[in-house]
Amino acid sequence: MQTLADWHGGPGPWILFFPLIWAAVVIGVATFLRRTVRRGRRGPWYRMDDRPTGDSPLAVLGRRFASGEIEEDEYWRRLSVLDEQFGRKGGAA
């Protein structure tokens, strides 16, 4: 069996693989630490966006009204509840 130390031609071009492995480890650790510090205690892959995924309640309500799922009086009643809870960003329409 021929080992790396016994090979007479030297280690060959595959010896460049070791620095690449170490570079990948160092870059991986640095990236992990950077993301962890930036995100705080919540973890490196926690979404920084605190908004819930999907559409806003007002957009969903408007889409349901436009598609005919709810009637006009129900739309206005639910809109008033959402306005009290979330507030509108453009003032009253």
GROMACS .gro file of C-alpha atoms in nm:
model
   93
    1MET     CA    1   0.000   0.000   0.000
    2GLN     CA    2   0.139   0.334  -0.100
    3THR     CA    3   0.079   0.621   0.143
    4LEU     CA    4   0.124   0.992   0.096
    5ALA     CA    5   0.463   0.990   0.269
    6ASP     CA    6   0.592   0.697   0.064
    7TRP     CA    7   0.498   0.830  -0.276
    8HIS     CA    8   0.816   0.924  -0.459
    9GLY     CA    9   0.662   1.187  -0.683
   10GLY     CA   10   0.548   1.400  -0.389
   11PRO     CA   11   0.199   1.452  -0.261
   12GLY     CA   12   0.062   1.549  -0.602
   13PRO     CA   13  -0.187   1.818  -0.692
   14TRP     CA   14  -0.454   1.688  -0.455
   15ILE     CA   15  -0.260   1.836  -0.161
   16LEU     CA   16  -0.423   2.169  -0.258
   17PHE     CA   17  -0.745   2.017  -0.130
   18PHE     CA   18  -0.643   2.066   0.235
   19PRO     CA   19  -0.617   2.448   0.220
   20LEU     CA   20  -0.953   2.457   0.041
   21ILE     CA   21  -1.111   2.252   0.318
   22TRP     CA   22  -0.965   2.480   0.586
   23ALA     CA   23  -1.076   2.791   0.396
   24ALA     CA   24  -1.430   2.652   0.375
   25VAL     CA   25  -1.430   2.580   0.749
   26VAL     CA   26  -1.302   2.928   0.838
   27ILE     CA   27  -1.550   3.100   0.603
   28GLY     CA   28  -1.835   2.886   0.738
   29VAL     CA   29  -1.753   2.966   1.102
   30ALA     CA   30  -1.711   3.338   1.024
   31THR     CA   31  -2.044   3.348   0.840
   32PHE     CA   32  -2.222   3.164   1.120
   33LEU     CA   33  -2.081   3.397   1.386
   34ARG     CA   34  -2.162   3.708   1.184
   35ARG     CA   35  -2.522   3.601   1.130
   36THR     CA   36  -2.562   3.502   1.495
   37VAL     CA   37  -2.429   3.834   1.626
   38ARG     CA   38  -2.638   4.033   1.380
   39ARG     CA   39  -2.961   3.850   1.468
   40GLY     CA   40  -2.914   3.844   1.844
   41ARG     CA   41  -3.035   3.561   2.062
   42ARG     CA   42  -3.305   3.445   1.821
   43GLY     CA   43  -3.057   3.249   1.611
   44PRO     CA   44  -2.884   3.295   1.278
   45TRP     CA   45  -3.172   3.194   1.053
   46TYR     CA   46  -3.455   3.375   1.229
   47ARG     CA   47  -3.638   3.614   1.001
   48MET     CA   48  -3.561   3.973   1.096
   49ASP     CA   49  -3.894   4.075   0.952
   50ASP     CA   50  -4.148   4.073   1.236
   51ARG     CA   51  -4.443   4.096   0.999
   52PRO     CA   52  -4.642   3.777   0.952
   53THR     CA   53  -4.602   3.603   0.621
   54GLY     CA   54  -4.881   3.651   0.371
   55ASP     CA   55  -5.110   3.945   0.306
   56SER     CA   56  -5.232   4.202   0.552
   57PRO     CA   57  -5.580   4.155   0.700
   58LEU     CA   58  -5.706   4.461   0.514
   59ALA     CA   59  -5.585   4.323   0.181
   60VAL     CA   60  -5.748   3.986   0.248
   61LEU     CA   61  -6.074   4.157   0.345
   62GLY     CA   62  -6.070   4.371   0.029
   63ARG     CA   63  -5.999   4.069  -0.189
   64ARG     CA   64  -6.286   3.872  -0.029
   65PHE     CA   65  -6.523   4.165  -0.087
   66ALA     CA   66  -6.408   4.207  -0.447
   67SER     CA   67  -6.457   3.837  -0.522
   68GLY     CA   68  -6.808   3.841  -0.376
   69GLU     CA   69  -6.743   3.615  -0.078
   70ILE     CA   70  -6.883   3.873   0.165
   71GLU     CA   71  -7.154   4.136   0.137
   72GLU     CA   72  -7.101   4.513   0.158
   73ASP     CA   73  -7.240   4.554   0.511
   74GLU     CA   74  -7.021   4.271   0.640
   75TYR     CA   75  -6.722   4.429   0.465
   76TRP     CA   76  -6.778   4.766   0.637
   77ARG     CA   77  -6.838   4.601   0.975
   78ARG     CA   78  -6.518   4.397   0.954
   79LEU     CA   79  -6.325   4.697   0.818
   80SER     CA   80  -6.427   4.906   1.119
   81VAL     CA   81  -6.304   4.632   1.354
   82LEU     CA   82  -5.973   4.607   1.169
   83ASP     CA   83  -5.935   4.986   1.172
   84GLU     CA   84  -5.976   4.986   1.549
   85GLN     CA   85  -5.726   4.707   1.594
   86PHE     CA   86  -5.460   4.787   1.332
   87GLY     CA   87  -5.534   5.141   1.216
   88ARG     CA   88  -5.516   5.261   0.861
   89LYS     CA   89  -5.202   5.404   0.711
   90GLY     CA   90  -5.366   5.655   0.482
   91GLY     CA   91  -5.638   5.794   0.703
   92ALA     CA   92  -6.008   5.745   0.633
   93ALA     CA   93  -6.103   5.684   0.272
   0.00000   0.00000   0.00000
